[in-house]
Coordinates of C-alpha atoms in Angstrom, one line a residue:
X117 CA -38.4 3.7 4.2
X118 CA -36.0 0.6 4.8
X119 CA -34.7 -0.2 1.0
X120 CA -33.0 -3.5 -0.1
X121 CA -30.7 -4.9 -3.3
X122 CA -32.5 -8.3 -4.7
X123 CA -30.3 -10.1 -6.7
X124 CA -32.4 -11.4 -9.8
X125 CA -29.9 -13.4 -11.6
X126 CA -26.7 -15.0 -11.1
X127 CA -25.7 -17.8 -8.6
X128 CA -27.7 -15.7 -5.7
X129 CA -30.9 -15.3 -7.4
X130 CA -32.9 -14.5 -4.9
X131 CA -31.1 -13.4 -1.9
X132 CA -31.7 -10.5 -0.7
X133 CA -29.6 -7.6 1.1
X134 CA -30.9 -4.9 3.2
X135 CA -29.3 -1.8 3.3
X136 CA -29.3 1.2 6.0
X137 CA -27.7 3.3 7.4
X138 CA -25.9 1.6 10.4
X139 CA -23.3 -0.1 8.6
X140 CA -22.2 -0.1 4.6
X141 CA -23.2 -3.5 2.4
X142 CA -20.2 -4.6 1.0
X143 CA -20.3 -7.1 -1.7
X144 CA -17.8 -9.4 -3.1
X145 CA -16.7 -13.2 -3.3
X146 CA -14.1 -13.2 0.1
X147 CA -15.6 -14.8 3.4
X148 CA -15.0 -11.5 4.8
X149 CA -17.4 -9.3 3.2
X150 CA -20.8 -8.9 5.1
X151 CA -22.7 -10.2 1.7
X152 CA -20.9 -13.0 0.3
X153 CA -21.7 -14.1 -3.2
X154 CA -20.9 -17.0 -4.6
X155 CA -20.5 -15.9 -8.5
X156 CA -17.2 -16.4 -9.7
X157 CA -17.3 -13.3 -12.0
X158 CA -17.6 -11.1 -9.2
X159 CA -14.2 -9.7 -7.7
X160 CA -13.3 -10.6 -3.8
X161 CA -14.3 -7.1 -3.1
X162 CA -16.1 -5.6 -5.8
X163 CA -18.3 -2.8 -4.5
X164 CA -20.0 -0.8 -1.6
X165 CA -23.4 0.4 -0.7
X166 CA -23.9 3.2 1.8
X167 CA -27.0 4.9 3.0
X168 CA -26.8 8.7 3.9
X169 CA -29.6 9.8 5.0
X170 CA -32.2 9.5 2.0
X171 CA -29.7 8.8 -0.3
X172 CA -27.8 5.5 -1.3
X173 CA -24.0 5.7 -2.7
X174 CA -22.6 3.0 -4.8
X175 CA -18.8 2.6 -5.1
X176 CA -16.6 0.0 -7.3
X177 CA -13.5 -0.7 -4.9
X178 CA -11.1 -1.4 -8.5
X179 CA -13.3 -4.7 -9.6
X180 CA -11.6 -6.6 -12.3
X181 CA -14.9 -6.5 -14.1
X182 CA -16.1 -3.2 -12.9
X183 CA -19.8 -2.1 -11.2
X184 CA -22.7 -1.1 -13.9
X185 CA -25.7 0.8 -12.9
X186 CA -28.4 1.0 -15.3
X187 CA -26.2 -0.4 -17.9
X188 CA -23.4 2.3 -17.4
X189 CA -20.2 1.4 -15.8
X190 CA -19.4 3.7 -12.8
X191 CA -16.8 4.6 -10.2
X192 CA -19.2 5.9 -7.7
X193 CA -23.1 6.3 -8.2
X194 CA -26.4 7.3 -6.1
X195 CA -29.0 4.4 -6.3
X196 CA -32.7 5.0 -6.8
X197 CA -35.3 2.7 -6.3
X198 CA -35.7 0.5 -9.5
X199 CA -32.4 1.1 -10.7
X200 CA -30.5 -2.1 -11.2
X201 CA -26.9 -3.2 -10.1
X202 CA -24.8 -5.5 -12.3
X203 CA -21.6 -6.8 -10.9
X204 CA -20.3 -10.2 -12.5
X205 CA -23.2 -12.2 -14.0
X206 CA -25.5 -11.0 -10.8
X207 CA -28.0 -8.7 -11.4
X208 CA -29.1 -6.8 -8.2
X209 CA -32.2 -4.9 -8.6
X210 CA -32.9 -1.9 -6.1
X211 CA -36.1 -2.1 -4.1
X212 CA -38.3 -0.1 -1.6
X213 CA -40.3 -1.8 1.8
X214 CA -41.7 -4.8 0.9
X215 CA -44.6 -6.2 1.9
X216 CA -44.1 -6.2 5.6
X217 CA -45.5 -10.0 6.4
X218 CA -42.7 -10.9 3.6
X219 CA -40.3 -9.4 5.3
X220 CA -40.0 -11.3 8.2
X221 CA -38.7 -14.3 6.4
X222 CA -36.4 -12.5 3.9
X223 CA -33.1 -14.4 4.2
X224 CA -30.6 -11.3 4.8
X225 CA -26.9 -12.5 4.3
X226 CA -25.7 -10.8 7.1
X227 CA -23.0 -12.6 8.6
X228 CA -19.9 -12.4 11.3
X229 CA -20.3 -10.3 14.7
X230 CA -23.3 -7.9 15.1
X231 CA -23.2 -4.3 13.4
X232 CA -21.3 -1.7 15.2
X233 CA -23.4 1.1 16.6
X234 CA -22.3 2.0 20.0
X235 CA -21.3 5.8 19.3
X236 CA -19.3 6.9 22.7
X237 CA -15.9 7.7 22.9
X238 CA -15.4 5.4 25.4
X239 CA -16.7 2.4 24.2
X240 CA -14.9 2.7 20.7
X241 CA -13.2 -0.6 22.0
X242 CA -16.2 -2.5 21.3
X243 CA -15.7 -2.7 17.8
X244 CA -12.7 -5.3 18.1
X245 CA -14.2 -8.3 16.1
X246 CA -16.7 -6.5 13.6
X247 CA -16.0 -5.4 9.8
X248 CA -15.5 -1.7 8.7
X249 CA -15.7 -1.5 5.3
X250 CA -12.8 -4.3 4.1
X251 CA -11.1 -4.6 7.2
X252 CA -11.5 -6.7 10.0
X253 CA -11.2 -4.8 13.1
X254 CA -8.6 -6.4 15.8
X255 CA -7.4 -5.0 19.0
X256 CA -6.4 -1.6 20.2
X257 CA -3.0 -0.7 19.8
X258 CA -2.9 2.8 21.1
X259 CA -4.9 5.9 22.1
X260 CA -4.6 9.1 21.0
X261 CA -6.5 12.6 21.0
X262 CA -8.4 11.9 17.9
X263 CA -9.7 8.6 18.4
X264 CA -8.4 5.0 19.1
X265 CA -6.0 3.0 16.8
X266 CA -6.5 -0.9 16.1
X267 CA -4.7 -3.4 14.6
X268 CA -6.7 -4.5 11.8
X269 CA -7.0 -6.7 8.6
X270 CA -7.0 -5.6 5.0
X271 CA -8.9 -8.5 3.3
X272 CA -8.9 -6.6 -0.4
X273 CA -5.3 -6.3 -0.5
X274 CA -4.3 -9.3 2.1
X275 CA -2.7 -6.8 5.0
X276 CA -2.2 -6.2 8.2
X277 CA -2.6 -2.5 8.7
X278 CA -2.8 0.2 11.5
X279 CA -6.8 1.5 11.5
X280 CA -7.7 4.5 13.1
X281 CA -11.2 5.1 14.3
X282 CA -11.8 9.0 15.0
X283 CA -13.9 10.1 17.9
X284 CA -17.7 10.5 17.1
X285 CA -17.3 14.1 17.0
X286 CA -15.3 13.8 13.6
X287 CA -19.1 12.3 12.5
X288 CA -21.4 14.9 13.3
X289 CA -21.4 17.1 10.4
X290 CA -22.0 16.0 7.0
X291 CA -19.8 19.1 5.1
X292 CA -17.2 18.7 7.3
X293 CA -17.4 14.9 7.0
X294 CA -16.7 15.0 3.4
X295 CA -14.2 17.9 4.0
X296 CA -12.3 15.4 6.2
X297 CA -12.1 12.6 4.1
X298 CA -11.4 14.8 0.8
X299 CA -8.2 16.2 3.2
X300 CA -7.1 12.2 3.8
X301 CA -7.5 11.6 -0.2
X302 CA -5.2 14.9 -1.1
X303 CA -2.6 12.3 1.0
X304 CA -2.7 8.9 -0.6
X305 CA -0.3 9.7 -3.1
X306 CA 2.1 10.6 -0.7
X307 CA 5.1 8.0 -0.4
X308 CA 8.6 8.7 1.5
X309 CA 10.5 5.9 4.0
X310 CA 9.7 8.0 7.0
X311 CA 6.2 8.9 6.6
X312 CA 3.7 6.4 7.9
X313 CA 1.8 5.6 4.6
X314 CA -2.2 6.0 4.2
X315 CA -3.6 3.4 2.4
X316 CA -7.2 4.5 2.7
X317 CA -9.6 6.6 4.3
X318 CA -13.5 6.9 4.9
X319 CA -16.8 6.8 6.7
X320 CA -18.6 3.4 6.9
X321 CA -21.9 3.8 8.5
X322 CA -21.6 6.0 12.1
X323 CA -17.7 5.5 12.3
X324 CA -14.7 7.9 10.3
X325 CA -11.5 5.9 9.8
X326 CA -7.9 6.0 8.5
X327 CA -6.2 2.7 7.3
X328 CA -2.8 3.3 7.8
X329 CA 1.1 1.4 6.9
X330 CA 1.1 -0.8 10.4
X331 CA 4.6 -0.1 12.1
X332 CA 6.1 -3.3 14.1
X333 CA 7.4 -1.1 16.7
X334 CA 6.8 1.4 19.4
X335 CA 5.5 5.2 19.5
X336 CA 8.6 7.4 21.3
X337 CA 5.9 7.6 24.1
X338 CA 6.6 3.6 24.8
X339 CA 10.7 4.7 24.4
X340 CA 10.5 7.3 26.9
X341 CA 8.2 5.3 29.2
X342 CA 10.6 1.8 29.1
X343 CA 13.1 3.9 29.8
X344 CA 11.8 4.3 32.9
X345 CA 12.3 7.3 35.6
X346 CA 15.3 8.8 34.2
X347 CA 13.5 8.6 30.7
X348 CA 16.7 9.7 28.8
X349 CA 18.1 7.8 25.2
X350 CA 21.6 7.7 24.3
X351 CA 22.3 10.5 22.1
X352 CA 23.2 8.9 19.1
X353 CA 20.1 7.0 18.9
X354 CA 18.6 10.5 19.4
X355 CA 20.3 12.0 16.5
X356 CA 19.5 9.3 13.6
X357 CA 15.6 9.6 14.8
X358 CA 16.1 13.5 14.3
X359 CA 18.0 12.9 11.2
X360 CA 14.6 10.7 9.8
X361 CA 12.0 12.8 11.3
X362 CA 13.7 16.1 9.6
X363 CA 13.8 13.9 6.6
X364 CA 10.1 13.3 6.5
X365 CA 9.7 16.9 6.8
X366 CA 11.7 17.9 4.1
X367 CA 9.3 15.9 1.7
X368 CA 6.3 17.0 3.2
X369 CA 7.2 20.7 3.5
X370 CA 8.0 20.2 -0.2
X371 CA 4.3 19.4 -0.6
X372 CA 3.5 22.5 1.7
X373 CA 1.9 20.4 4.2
X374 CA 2.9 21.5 8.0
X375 CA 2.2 18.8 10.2
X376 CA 1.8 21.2 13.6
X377 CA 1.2 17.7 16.0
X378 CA 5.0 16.6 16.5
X379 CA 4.7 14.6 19.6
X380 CA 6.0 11.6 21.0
X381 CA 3.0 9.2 20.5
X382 CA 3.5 10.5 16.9
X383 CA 6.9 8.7 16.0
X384 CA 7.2 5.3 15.1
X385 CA 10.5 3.1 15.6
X386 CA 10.7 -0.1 14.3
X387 CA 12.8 -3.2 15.0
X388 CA 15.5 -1.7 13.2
X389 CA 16.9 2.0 13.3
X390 CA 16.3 3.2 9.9
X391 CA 12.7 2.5 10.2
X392 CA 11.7 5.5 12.0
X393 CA 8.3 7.1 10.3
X394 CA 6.5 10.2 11.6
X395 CA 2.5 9.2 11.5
X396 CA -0.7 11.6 11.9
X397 CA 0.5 13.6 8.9
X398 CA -2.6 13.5 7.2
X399 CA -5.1 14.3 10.2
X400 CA -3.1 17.3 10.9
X401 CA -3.7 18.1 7.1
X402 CA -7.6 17.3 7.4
X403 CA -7.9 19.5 10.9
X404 CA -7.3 22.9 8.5
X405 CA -10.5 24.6 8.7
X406 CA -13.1 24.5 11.1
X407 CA -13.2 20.8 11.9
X408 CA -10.6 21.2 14.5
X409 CA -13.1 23.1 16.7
X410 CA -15.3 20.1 16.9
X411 CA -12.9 18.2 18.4
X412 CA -11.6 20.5 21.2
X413 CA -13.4 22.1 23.9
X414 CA -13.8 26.0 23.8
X415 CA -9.9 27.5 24.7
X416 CA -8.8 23.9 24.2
X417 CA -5.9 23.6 22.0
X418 CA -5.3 20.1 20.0
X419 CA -2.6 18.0 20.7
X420 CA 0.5 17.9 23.7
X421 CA 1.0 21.9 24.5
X422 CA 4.3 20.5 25.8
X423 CA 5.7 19.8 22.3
X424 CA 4.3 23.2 20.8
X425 CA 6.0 26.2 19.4
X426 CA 5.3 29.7 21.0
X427 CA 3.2 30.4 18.2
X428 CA 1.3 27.7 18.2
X429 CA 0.2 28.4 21.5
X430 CA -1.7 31.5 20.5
X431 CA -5.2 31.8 19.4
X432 CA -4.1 32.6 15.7
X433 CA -2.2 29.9 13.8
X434 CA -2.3 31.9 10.6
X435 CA 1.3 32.6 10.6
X436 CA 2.3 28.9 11.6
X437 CA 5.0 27.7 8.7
X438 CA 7.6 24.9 8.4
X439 CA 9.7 26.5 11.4
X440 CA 6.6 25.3 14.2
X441 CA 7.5 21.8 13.1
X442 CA 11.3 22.2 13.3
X443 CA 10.6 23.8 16.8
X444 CA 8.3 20.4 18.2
X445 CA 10.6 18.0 16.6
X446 CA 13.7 20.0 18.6
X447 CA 11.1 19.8 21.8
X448 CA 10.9 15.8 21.1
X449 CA 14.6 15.4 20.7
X450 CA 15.2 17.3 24.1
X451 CA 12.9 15.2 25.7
X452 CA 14.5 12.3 24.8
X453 CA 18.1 13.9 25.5
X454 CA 16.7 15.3 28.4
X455 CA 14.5 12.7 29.8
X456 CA 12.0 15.7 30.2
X457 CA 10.5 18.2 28.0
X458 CA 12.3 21.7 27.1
X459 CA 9.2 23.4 29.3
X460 CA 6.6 21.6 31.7
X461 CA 4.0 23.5 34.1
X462 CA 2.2 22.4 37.1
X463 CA -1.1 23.0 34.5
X464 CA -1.8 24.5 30.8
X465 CA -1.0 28.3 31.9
X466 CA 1.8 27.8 33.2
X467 CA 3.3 25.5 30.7
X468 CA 2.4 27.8 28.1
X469 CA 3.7 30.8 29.6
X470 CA 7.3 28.7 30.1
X471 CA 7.1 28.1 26.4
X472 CA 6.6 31.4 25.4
X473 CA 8.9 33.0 27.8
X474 CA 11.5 30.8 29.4
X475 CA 14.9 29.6 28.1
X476 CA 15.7 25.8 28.2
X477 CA 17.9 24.3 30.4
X478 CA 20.6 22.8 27.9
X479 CA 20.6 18.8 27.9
X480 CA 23.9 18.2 28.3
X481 CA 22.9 19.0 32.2
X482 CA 21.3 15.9 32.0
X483 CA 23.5 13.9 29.6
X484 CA 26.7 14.5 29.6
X485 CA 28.2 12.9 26.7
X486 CA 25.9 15.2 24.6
X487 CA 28.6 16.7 21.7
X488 CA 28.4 20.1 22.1
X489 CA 27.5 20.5 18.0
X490 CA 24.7 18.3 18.6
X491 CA 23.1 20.3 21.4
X492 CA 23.7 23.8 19.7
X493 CA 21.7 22.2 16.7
X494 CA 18.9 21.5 19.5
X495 CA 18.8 24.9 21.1
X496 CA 18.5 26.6 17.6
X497 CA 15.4 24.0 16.9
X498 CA 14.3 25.6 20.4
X499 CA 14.7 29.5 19.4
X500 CA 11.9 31.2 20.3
X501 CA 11.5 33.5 17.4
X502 CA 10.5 31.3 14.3
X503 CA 13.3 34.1 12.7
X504 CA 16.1 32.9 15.0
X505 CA 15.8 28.5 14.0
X506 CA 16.6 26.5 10.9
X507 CA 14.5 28.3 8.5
X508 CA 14.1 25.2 6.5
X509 CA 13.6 21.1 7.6
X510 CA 16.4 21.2 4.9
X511 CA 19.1 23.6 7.0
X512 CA 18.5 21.7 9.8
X513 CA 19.4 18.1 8.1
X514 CA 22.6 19.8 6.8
X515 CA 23.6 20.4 10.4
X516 CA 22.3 17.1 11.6
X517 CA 24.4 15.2 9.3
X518 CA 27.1 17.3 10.1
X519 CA 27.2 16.4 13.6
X520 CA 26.9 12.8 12.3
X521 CA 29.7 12.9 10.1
X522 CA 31.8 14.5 13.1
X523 CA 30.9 11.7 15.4
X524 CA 31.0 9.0 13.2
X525 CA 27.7 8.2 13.7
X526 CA 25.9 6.6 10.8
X527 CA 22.5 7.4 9.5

């Protein structure tokens, strides 16, 4: 049964807004919500309506004068038919079918591009121009394994953010849904200058999405690919983006979060040194439990193999502590010493088996002017035994700034 918010009083009396399941209602004063009202009382962006399934969620998005259902002021609500919505001086009243001739006049405020419902992993592109919640989707900015990240623009908090849609897979199961988005929650309170901040995160009709601190910049994917065939950066530049990186894991290991997806296309540089920012934190956080599975076909493993630590590479990552993240960050730093990673295979066996068995080839066969301090500091990242590297992201920044300090490098 198709169900719809009529709004009885206020400066919209009358109006009426249909709700389902394809894309949220959200309501508020700004051009840019899908249901514009015109009363001055009500906040830019002052709530939400989602259908799921057979039931209706309400959610006040921090209104100045709050969302009342039934008379009670709430933070999130289910709607039932006849309840009524107050928000402002508008009263919105909830209703079931009408009558169906009636219905094919009702004037439904739905404005801007057409709802998003294309569901394919390859045509997540198409929803450049439509409205997610309260952003305004823009172009894609990058791809990665779990989904496709736009540029986008936060019309609640006037901001240009980085917005992540997740492939449709992320979507398929309601428990592990709300798993997922209670995982990216745990991580909004986490702030530190080399952690890509999450603003928000949620599920607006079909699509999962992370709104995310947008990073003028480039991944160390676009480093390593303008640097063209050779692919190597000059050692000092390598060092302060291992000095940041080993920073942001400090914090976060203090929070006993282990990021396990250290890649490349995972640091961010910015226009200027110091802003160097380690993103994904919070998906690697949301994939513990069985949600990874759905996103990785059967003996898959998720992420770049290239950048993982021995034991990641096996089928149990119970053991898997602070010292796999040391080990990919030492992998990313020798790739861009190196202009190659510490271990690549003609396919995943191979690579794997490398990993797990060969030693590197020290980097200063490939760059010379590599201090000798600085590359030791590398090839312990690299041990193969979690025992035998920096036991701590704190250890290894001592050394780090060490090698600094000797090279009058500044960080």
């Amino acid at each position: 049964m198709a169900n719809f918010l009529v709004a009885k009083t206020g400066p919209d009396k009358g109006k009426i807004f249909a709700l389902d399941e394809a894309f949220n209602v959200l309501l508020g004063r700004t051009r840019h919500t899908i249901c514009q009202l015109k009363d001055m009382a009500v906040s830019r962006v002052h709530c939400e309506v989602e259908v799921r399934g057979k039931r209706i969620l309400i959610t006040d998005l921090e209104s100045g004068s709050g969302t009342f259902v039934n008379g009670k002021r709430i933070t999130e609500a289910q709607l039932h038919v006849g309840d009524l919505v107050k928000i402002g001086d508008t009263e919105l009243h909830v209703e079931g079918d009408p009558d169906p001739h009636e219905a094919a006049t009702l004037p439904l405020p739905v404005k801007g591009p057409a709802r998003p419902v294309l569901l394919s992993a390859d045509r997540l592109h198409k929803l450049t121009g439509t409205k997610l919640s309260h952003y305004e989707v823009g172009e894609v900015v990058a791809k990665g394994h779990s989904g496709l990240v736009f540029q986008a623009y936060d019309f609640k908090h006037d901001r240009t953010v980085a917005f992540k849609v997740l492939w449709p897979e992320f979507s398929k199961d309601e428990d592990e849904m709300m798993r997922f988005i209670r995982a990216m929650k745990t991580m909004l309170p986490l702030r530190h200058p080399n952690l890509v901040t999450l603003y928000g995160a949620g599920k607006t009709g079909p699509y999962c999405w992370i709104a995310m601190e947008f990073v003028e910049g480039e991944s160390v994917t676009q480093v390593i690919s303008r640097l063209g065939t050779a692919g190597m950066l000059d050692w000092k530049k390598s060092l302060r983006i291992a000095v940041y990186v080993a920073r942001a894991l400090e914090y976060a290991h203090a929070k006993h979060i282990i990021h396990r997806n250290i890649t490349p296309q995972n640091v961010l540089v910015g226009k200027t040194p110091d802003i160097t920012k380690l993103g994904d934190l919070m998906l690697a956080k949301a994939q513990e439990g069985s949600l990874a599975q759905q996103i990785t076909k059967p003996g898959e493993l998720l992420g770049d193999v290239r950048f993982m630590s021995p034991e990641r590479t096996g089928s149990s990552t119970a053991q898997i502590d602070g010292r796999s993240d040391i080990y990919s960050l030492g992998a990313l730093i020798y790739n861009l010493l190196a202009g190659r990673p510490p271990f690549e295979g003609s396919n995943l066996v191979e690579t794997i088996t490398k990993i797990r068995q060969a030693e590197p080839v020290k980097p200063k066969k490939y760059q010379l002017a590599i201090p000798g301090l600085f590359q030791d500091v590398v090839m312990t990242m690299l041990a193969k035994r979690p025992a035998d590297r920096y036991q701590t992201a704190t250890e290894l920044l001592k050394d780090l700034k060490r090698v600094a300090k000797f090279q009058g490098v500044k960080i």
